[in-house]
Short mmCIF file of C-alpha atoms in Angstrom, two decimals:
data_model
loop_
_atom_site.label_atom_id
_atom_site.label_comp_id
_atom_site.label_asym_id
_atom_site.label_seq_id
_atom_site.Cartn_x
_atom_site.Cartn_y
_atom_site.Cartn_z
CA MET A 1 24.62 -6.23 -38.91
CA ASP A 2 24.51 -3.31 -41.20
CA ILE A 3 21.82 -4.14 -43.68
CA SER A 4 22.42 -1.02 -45.70
CA LYS A 5 25.01 -2.70 -47.84
CA TYR A 6 22.55 -5.40 -48.88
CA LEU A 7 20.03 -2.86 -50.12
CA PRO A 8 19.85 -2.26 -53.85
CA ASP A 9 21.29 0.92 -55.17
CA PHE A 10 18.07 2.67 -56.09
CA ILE A 11 16.90 2.46 -52.49
CA LYS A 12 20.20 3.73 -51.16
CA LYS A 13 19.93 6.70 -53.46
CA ILE A 14 16.68 7.91 -51.81
CA PRO A 15 17.67 10.94 -49.77
CA THR A 16 16.76 10.54 -46.10
CA HIS A 17 18.18 13.70 -44.62
CA MET A 18 16.78 17.08 -43.77
CA ASP A 19 18.91 20.13 -44.03
CA PHE A 20 19.29 22.39 -41.01
CA ASP A 21 16.68 24.84 -42.15
CA GLY A 22 14.33 21.92 -42.85
CA GLN A 23 14.78 20.58 -39.35
CA LYS A 24 13.98 23.97 -37.90
CA ARG A 25 10.89 24.28 -40.05
CA ALA A 26 9.77 20.73 -39.22
CA GLU A 27 9.91 21.49 -35.51
CA ARG A 28 8.03 24.73 -36.01
CA HIS A 29 5.42 22.94 -38.11
CA PHE A 30 4.54 20.25 -35.61
CA GLN A 31 4.47 22.75 -32.76
CA ILE A 32 2.02 24.95 -34.63
CA ILE A 33 -0.12 22.01 -35.69
CA ILE A 34 -0.36 20.45 -32.24
CA ILE A 35 -1.06 23.76 -30.49
CA LEU A 36 -3.72 24.59 -33.07
CA PHE A 37 -5.40 21.24 -32.67
CA SER A 38 -5.26 21.49 -28.89
CA VAL A 39 -6.88 24.91 -28.87
CA VAL A 40 -9.62 23.80 -31.22
CA GLY A 41 -10.01 20.57 -29.28
CA PHE A 42 -10.33 22.31 -25.94
CA THR A 43 -12.90 24.73 -27.32
CA TRP A 44 -14.93 21.93 -28.83
CA GLY A 45 -14.59 19.81 -25.73
CA TYR A 46 -15.71 22.71 -23.58
CA ILE A 47 -18.71 23.31 -25.82
CA CYS A 48 -19.93 19.74 -25.64
CA GLN A 49 -18.54 19.21 -22.13
CA GLN A 50 -16.62 16.12 -23.14
CA PHE A 51 -12.95 16.03 -22.29
CA SER A 52 -12.56 12.92 -24.40
CA GLN A 53 -13.33 14.98 -27.51
CA THR A 54 -10.41 17.25 -26.64
CA MET A 55 -8.14 14.26 -26.34
CA TYR A 56 -9.30 12.78 -29.65
CA ILE A 57 -8.68 16.04 -31.46
CA LEU A 58 -5.25 16.34 -29.88
CA ILE A 59 -4.42 12.82 -31.01
CA ALA A 60 -5.59 13.73 -34.50
CA GLY A 61 -3.19 16.68 -34.41
CA PHE A 62 -0.42 14.36 -33.29
CA THR A 63 -1.11 12.08 -36.24
CA VAL A 64 -1.19 14.92 -38.73
CA SER A 65 2.06 16.37 -37.44
CA CYS A 66 3.66 12.93 -37.55
CA LEU A 67 2.66 12.52 -41.17
CA LEU A 68 3.93 15.97 -42.04
CA THR A 69 7.23 16.04 -40.23
CA LEU A 70 8.40 12.50 -39.53
CA PRO A 71 9.28 11.45 -43.08
CA PRO A 72 12.06 13.57 -44.62
CA TRP A 73 9.88 15.18 -47.22
CA PRO A 74 11.63 17.04 -50.05
CA MET A 75 10.26 20.34 -48.79
CA TYR A 76 12.65 20.07 -45.84
CA ARG A 77 15.59 19.79 -48.20
CA ARG A 78 15.32 23.06 -50.06
CA LYS A 79 18.16 24.96 -48.44
CA PRO A 80 21.21 22.75 -48.50
CA LEU A 81 24.26 24.15 -46.85
CA ASN A 82 26.77 25.64 -49.22
CA TRP A 83 29.87 23.78 -48.32
CA GLN A 84 33.12 25.17 -49.43
CA LYS A 85 34.21 23.57 -52.62
CA ALA A 86 36.91 21.13 -51.80
CA ARG A 87 36.21 18.94 -54.76
CA ALA A 88 39.04 20.20 -56.91
CA GLU A 89 41.67 19.44 -54.27
CA VAL A 90 40.20 16.03 -53.60
CA GLU A 91 40.40 15.32 -57.28
CA ASP A 92 44.00 16.45 -57.23
CA VAL A 93 44.79 14.03 -54.47
CA GLY A 94 42.85 11.30 -56.20
CA SER A 95 44.76 11.82 -59.41
CA SER A 96 48.00 11.54 -57.56
CA GLY A 97 47.06 8.00 -56.63
CA SER A 98 46.45 8.07 -52.83
CA THR A 99 42.66 7.49 -52.88
CA SER A 100 42.88 4.84 -50.19
CA SER A 101 43.08 7.36 -47.32
CA PRO A 102 40.44 10.08 -47.52
CA PRO A 103 41.11 11.32 -43.94
CA SER A 104 44.64 12.15 -44.85
CA SER A 105 43.43 14.07 -47.86
CA ALA A 106 41.08 16.01 -45.62
CA GLN A 107 43.96 16.83 -43.34
CA LYS A 108 45.97 17.93 -46.26
CA SER A 109 43.21 20.21 -47.46
CA LYS A 110 42.99 21.70 -43.99
CA LYS A 111 46.68 22.26 -43.90
CA LYS A 112 46.57 23.98 -47.20
CA LYS A 113 43.99 26.39 -45.86
CA MET B 17 15.53 16.49 -35.30
CA ASN B 18 17.98 14.97 -37.76
CA THR B 19 16.69 11.39 -37.63
CA PHE B 20 13.27 9.81 -37.79
CA LEU B 21 13.41 8.57 -34.21
CA SER B 22 14.55 11.85 -32.73
CA ARG B 23 11.69 13.62 -34.50
CA LEU B 24 9.23 11.04 -33.22
CA ASN B 25 10.58 11.50 -29.72
CA THR B 26 10.26 15.26 -29.89
CA ILE B 27 6.74 15.21 -31.27
CA PHE B 28 5.60 12.68 -28.70
CA ALA B 29 7.09 14.60 -25.80
CA PHE B 30 5.55 17.82 -27.03
CA THR B 31 2.14 16.17 -27.41
CA LEU B 32 2.32 14.84 -23.86
CA SER B 33 3.18 18.28 -22.53
CA VAL B 34 0.24 19.80 -24.37
CA MET B 35 -1.98 17.02 -23.04
CA ALA B 36 -0.91 17.81 -19.49
CA GLY B 37 -1.69 21.46 -20.11
CA LEU B 38 -5.13 20.62 -21.44
CA THR B 39 -5.83 18.41 -18.44
CA PHE B 40 -4.90 21.27 -16.17
CA LEU B 41 -7.29 23.53 -18.04
CA CYS B 42 -9.96 20.89 -17.64
CA PHE B 43 -9.28 20.83 -13.92
CA LEU B 44 -9.55 24.63 -13.78
CA SER B 45 -12.86 24.55 -15.62
CA THR B 46 -14.53 22.56 -12.86
CA PHE B 47 -12.52 23.52 -9.81
CA PHE B 48 -14.53 26.59 -8.95
CA ASN B 49 -17.92 24.97 -9.38
CA ASP B 50 -20.18 25.05 -6.40
CA HIS B 51 -21.81 21.65 -6.23
CA LYS B 52 -24.32 22.46 -3.56
CA THR B 53 -28.00 21.79 -4.00
CA LEU B 54 -31.14 21.34 -1.97
CA VAL B 55 -32.13 17.97 -0.62
CA SER B 56 -35.25 17.00 1.20
CA ILE B 57 -35.21 13.93 3.40
CA ASN B 58 -38.07 12.41 5.32
CA THR B 59 -38.53 9.36 7.43
CA GLY B 60 -41.39 6.95 7.79
CA LYS B 61 -41.55 4.07 10.15
CA ILE B 62 -38.69 3.84 12.62
CA ILE B 63 -38.13 0.95 14.96
CA VAL B 64 -35.19 -0.19 17.00
CA LYS B 65 -34.36 -3.74 18.00
CA SER B 66 -31.92 -5.24 20.41
CA VAL B 67 -30.38 -8.19 18.65
CA PRO B 68 -27.00 -9.89 18.70
CA ASP B 69 -24.69 -9.06 15.85
CA TYR B 70 -23.11 -12.45 15.29
CA SER B 71 -20.54 -11.07 12.90
CA THR B 72 -18.77 -9.30 15.74
CA SER B 73 -19.82 -10.77 19.04
CA ARG B 74 -22.78 -12.32 20.77
CA GLU B 75 -23.59 -9.24 22.73
CA LYS B 76 -26.79 -7.53 21.93
CA ASN B 77 -26.53 -4.24 20.16
CA ASP B 78 -29.11 -1.81 18.97
CA LEU B 79 -30.21 -2.21 15.38
CA GLY B 80 -32.32 0.50 13.86
CA PHE B 81 -34.69 0.18 10.94
CA VAL B 82 -35.54 3.38 9.15
CA VAL B 83 -37.81 3.90 6.18
CA PHE B 84 -36.94 7.10 4.43
CA ASP B 85 -37.72 9.32 1.45
CA VAL B 86 -35.07 11.25 -0.44
CA GLN B 87 -35.79 13.89 -3.02
CA SER B 88 -33.46 16.21 -4.88
CA ASP B 89 -34.00 17.72 -8.29
CA ILE B 90 -31.03 19.88 -9.11
CA LEU B 91 -28.49 17.12 -9.33
CA SER B 92 -29.01 16.97 -13.07
CA SER B 93 -27.32 20.34 -13.48
CA LEU B 94 -24.37 19.14 -11.44
CA ILE B 95 -23.60 16.06 -13.37
CA VAL B 96 -22.69 17.73 -16.63
CA PRO B 97 -18.97 18.38 -16.16
CA THR B 98 -18.32 15.24 -14.14
CA THR B 99 -18.01 11.59 -14.87
CA SER B 100 -20.13 10.35 -12.01
CA LEU B 101 -21.60 11.16 -8.64
CA PHE B 102 -21.40 9.01 -5.58
CA LEU B 103 -24.30 9.75 -3.26
CA TYR B 104 -24.44 8.55 0.30
CA LEU B 105 -26.98 9.07 3.01
CA THR B 106 -25.57 9.31 6.49
CA ALA B 107 -27.09 9.38 9.92
CA GLU B 108 -25.26 11.21 12.64
CA TYR B 109 -25.96 10.92 16.34
CA THR B 110 -24.29 11.03 19.69
CA THR B 111 -24.35 8.43 22.42
CA GLN B 112 -23.06 8.42 25.91
CA ASN B 113 -19.96 6.47 24.99
CA HIS B 114 -19.22 8.05 21.65
CA LYS B 115 -19.50 11.72 20.85
CA LEU B 116 -19.78 11.36 17.09
CA ASN B 117 -21.33 8.44 15.28
CA GLN B 118 -21.83 8.47 11.56
CA ILE B 119 -23.46 5.65 9.71
CA VAL B 120 -23.88 5.31 5.97
CA MET B 121 -27.39 4.03 5.50
CA TRP B 122 -27.69 4.04 1.76
CA ASP B 123 -25.66 4.99 -1.27
CA LYS B 124 -25.97 5.23 -4.98
CA ILE B 125 -23.71 5.84 -7.96
CA ILE B 126 -25.09 8.05 -10.69
CA LYS B 127 -23.10 7.88 -13.87
CA ARG B 128 -23.05 10.58 -16.44
CA GLY B 129 -26.02 10.49 -18.75
CA GLU B 130 -28.16 8.60 -16.30
CA ASN B 131 -31.21 10.07 -14.76
CA ALA B 132 -29.90 12.31 -12.02
CA ILE B 133 -33.19 13.27 -10.46
CA ILE B 134 -33.45 11.66 -7.08
CA ASP B 135 -36.91 10.91 -5.88
CA TYR B 136 -37.24 7.84 -3.72
CA LYS B 137 -40.11 6.97 -1.46
CA SER B 138 -40.27 4.45 1.36
CA MET B 139 -36.74 3.25 0.95
CA ASN B 140 -35.14 0.75 3.24
CA THR B 141 -31.62 1.28 4.37
CA LYS B 142 -29.05 -0.47 2.27
CA TYR B 143 -26.70 -1.11 5.17
CA TYR B 144 -27.46 -2.12 8.72
CA PHE B 145 -27.96 0.60 11.23
CA TRP B 146 -25.94 -1.00 13.98
CA ASP B 147 -24.89 0.89 17.00
CA TYR B 148 -21.91 -0.06 19.13
CA GLY B 149 -23.91 -0.70 22.21
CA ASN B 150 -27.34 0.52 23.13
CA GLY B 151 -27.34 4.11 22.04
CA LEU B 152 -30.20 4.04 19.59
CA ARG B 153 -33.19 3.35 21.79
CA GLY B 154 -34.79 6.58 22.78
CA ASN B 155 -32.22 8.61 20.92
CA ARG B 156 -33.96 11.89 20.22
CA ASN B 157 -31.46 13.47 17.90
CA VAL B 158 -30.45 11.53 14.83
CA THR B 159 -29.66 13.72 11.84
CA MET B 160 -29.84 12.39 8.32
CA THR B 161 -27.98 14.16 5.55
CA LEU B 162 -27.28 13.37 1.95
CA SER B 163 -23.75 13.96 0.73
CA TRP B 164 -22.01 13.23 -2.50
CA ASN B 165 -18.63 12.91 -4.04
CA VAL B 166 -18.22 14.55 -7.40
CA ILE B 167 -15.86 12.49 -9.48
CA PRO B 168 -14.32 14.73 -12.14
CA ASN B 169 -12.19 13.95 -15.17
CA ALA B 170 -9.25 15.71 -13.62
CA GLY B 171 -8.71 17.45 -10.35
CA THR B 172 -9.96 17.27 -6.84
CA LEU B 173 -12.61 14.94 -5.49
CA PRO B 174 -14.94 17.29 -3.67
CA LYS B 175 -17.19 15.97 -0.94
CA VAL B 176 -20.35 18.01 -0.80
CA MET B 177 -23.03 17.88 1.82
CA GLY B 178 -26.48 18.64 0.52
CA GLU B 179 -28.35 21.57 1.96
CA GLY B 180 -31.14 20.20 4.04
CA SER B 181 -31.22 17.54 6.69
CA HIS B 182 -33.80 15.61 8.61
CA ARG B 183 -33.88 14.92 12.29
CA PHE B 184 -35.70 11.97 13.75
CA ALA B 185 -35.97 10.09 17.01
CA PHE B 186 -35.89 6.44 17.77
CA PRO B 187 -38.73 5.02 19.84
CA ASP B 188 -38.26 4.48 23.51
CA ASP B 189 -39.07 0.79 23.33
CA TYR B 190 -37.47 -2.06 21.53
CA THR B 191 -39.55 -3.82 18.94
CA TYR B 192 -39.41 -7.51 19.62
CA PHE B 193 -40.63 -10.19 17.35
CA ASP B 194 -43.78 -8.98 15.73
CA VAL B 195 -46.21 -11.51 14.39
CA ASN B 196 -47.38 -9.06 11.77
CA HIS B 197 -43.93 -9.00 10.25
CA LEU B 198 -43.76 -12.74 9.75
CA GLU B 199 -47.28 -13.62 8.86
CA PHE B 200 -46.07 -16.42 6.69
CA LEU B 201 -45.04 -18.49 9.67
CA THR B 202 -48.42 -20.07 10.12
CA LEU B 203 -48.37 -21.97 13.33
CA ASN B 204 -49.91 -25.20 12.15
CA SER B 205 -47.29 -25.74 9.51
CA PHE B 206 -44.38 -24.52 11.48
CA PRO B 207 -43.16 -27.69 13.18
CA ASP B 208 -43.96 -30.05 10.31
CA HIS B 209 -43.41 -28.42 6.95
CA HIS B 210 -40.22 -26.60 6.51
CA ASP B 211 -40.05 -26.45 2.76
CA LEU B 212 -42.19 -23.76 1.30
CA ILE B 213 -44.98 -21.94 2.93
CA GLN B 214 -46.90 -19.31 1.15
CA ASN B 215 -48.93 -16.49 2.37
CA GLY B 216 -50.76 -14.35 -0.13
CA ASP B 217 -48.49 -13.46 -3.02
CA ARG B 218 -45.29 -13.54 -1.06
CA ASN B 219 -43.07 -16.58 -1.34
CA VAL B 220 -40.99 -17.48 1.61
CA ASN B 221 -37.49 -18.68 1.30
CA SER B 222 -37.53 -22.35 2.21
CA HIS B 223 -33.93 -22.22 3.26
CA CYS B 224 -34.70 -19.46 5.69
CA LEU B 225 -37.58 -21.38 7.16
CA ARG B 226 -35.56 -24.54 7.41
CA LYS B 227 -33.01 -22.68 9.44
CA VAL B 228 -35.72 -21.40 11.68
CA HIS B 229 -37.04 -24.89 12.04
CA LEU B 230 -33.72 -26.44 12.89
CA THR B 231 -32.76 -23.81 15.37
CA THR B 232 -36.14 -23.98 16.96
CA LYS B 233 -35.82 -27.69 17.45
CA MET B 234 -32.49 -27.34 19.06
CA SER B 235 -33.04 -24.31 21.14
CA PRO B 236 -35.39 -24.40 24.09
CA ASN B 237 -35.91 -20.69 23.84
CA CYS B 238 -38.31 -20.38 20.99
CA TYR B 239 -38.51 -16.69 21.31
CA ARG B 240 -34.87 -15.99 20.69
CA CYS B 241 -34.85 -18.11 17.60
CA LEU B 242 -37.74 -16.31 16.11
CA LEU B 243 -36.03 -13.08 16.87
CA SER B 244 -33.06 -14.10 14.76
CA SER B 245 -35.31 -15.59 12.12
CA ASP B 246 -37.06 -12.29 11.89
CA LEU B 247 -33.73 -10.74 11.12
CA GLN B 248 -32.90 -13.41 8.60
CA ALA B 249 -36.14 -12.89 6.80
CA TYR B 250 -35.40 -9.23 6.72
CA ARG B 251 -31.98 -9.90 5.33
CA TYR B 252 -33.36 -12.21 2.74
CA ASN B 253 -36.07 -9.84 1.63
CA SER B 254 -33.86 -6.83 1.45
CA MET B 255 -31.35 -8.89 -0.49
CA ARG B 256 -33.95 -9.76 -3.05
CA GLY B 257 -35.09 -6.18 -3.31
CA TRP B 258 -38.50 -6.87 -1.91
CA GLY B 259 -38.00 -4.52 0.93
CA GLY B 260 -37.91 -5.85 4.39
CA PRO B 261 -40.94 -6.90 6.31
CA GLU B 262 -40.85 -3.49 7.91
CA THR B 263 -42.03 -1.83 4.73
CA GLN B 264 -45.42 -3.44 4.79
CA GLU B 265 -48.50 -1.51 5.65
CA PRO B 266 -48.26 0.13 9.02
CA THR B 267 -48.85 -2.36 11.74
CA PRO B 268 -50.25 -1.61 15.14
CA PRO B 269 -47.50 -0.75 17.52
CA SER B 270 -45.99 -3.94 18.70
CA THR B 271 -45.81 -4.52 22.39
CA PRO B 272 -42.49 -5.62 23.74
CA HIS B 273 -42.63 -8.97 25.40
CA ASN B 274 -40.62 -10.32 28.15
CA LEU B 275 -38.05 -12.77 26.88
CA SER B 276 -38.82 -15.36 29.49
CA THR B 277 -42.47 -15.65 28.51
CA PRO B 278 -42.80 -16.45 24.83
CA HIS B 279 -45.51 -14.95 22.73
CA PRO B 280 -48.72 -16.89 23.34
CA ASN B 281 -49.30 -17.54 19.64
CA LEU B 282 -45.90 -19.01 19.10
CA THR B 283 -45.64 -21.63 21.76
CA LEU B 284 -47.60 -24.18 19.78
CA GLY B 285 -44.80 -25.38 17.62
CA VAL B 286 -42.26 -26.37 20.18
#
């Protein structure tokens, strides 16, 4: 059922993740946007005495925040975590010929630490 | 926040919370409003009849007919923060059997943006003024008030009674069948033609007259039939928005007749 393996390579290569800092900023962004729109909407709705206007403006804010934070835009990927470099050891294991079991190599690297 | 769906979920939940908060603010913005305003009510012709209400039983109950005026100007300032107003005119009175009787005589829904200035003259009641029993005749103390429900976007549903009421009394005598109210029943045509009889510019419902005709043929008591036909004509007219026969130009006070001796003008047909 996993369709990901039928996708062509260039689609699979599109990054779909946010880094941790990006997730935090995305949450902050939509909160600010929705609160801002709700404040403006309530003021405008109070001025023209139409609660429906408030609701429309709030829904507009919802849409804007969806557009800004739902897709994993590249701006949420600017601070990738600096993982410890385990690449050299993995390459060592790979060169020794036991590439079939990556978990065991991970265990080995842990043991070596 | 790490997948598309979890972000969508979070944003949606947050938007709903903000929406609830806004609705609460909307409720607060109208909760402390004082919806009171002045109302002036007046009554015109008032009669009371003793007729059987066939929808409940065959016993005769008192049925009042009231022509009234209602006027209130400040409602237009009330309607702004609400979606609609539901106005209802009530009459309150006491009888021997029941301490508190309240009857809705008329109501109206005013939606937002509609003309909210109330100024009605010579209105008929929209609903029947039935009493459970015979408490209307000679009742000296019937109080009419106009109240309204304010229907807001969010929050409570306040019931407000307008400032100003009107007190009237019912006459001491029942009004029986009054020839002036049913002028269209010309006596020559009554037994023969039951289709359409015209008088002046007012058309008469042929169905109504046919009923009168049939019942009159069957019933030996002509007077009773005409009494109910009077009511039917009233129902018909008020249904069509013509106003009942009672709204015509003031008629000389009708004299109550004894049921056993039919009205002299009406005995011809039977």
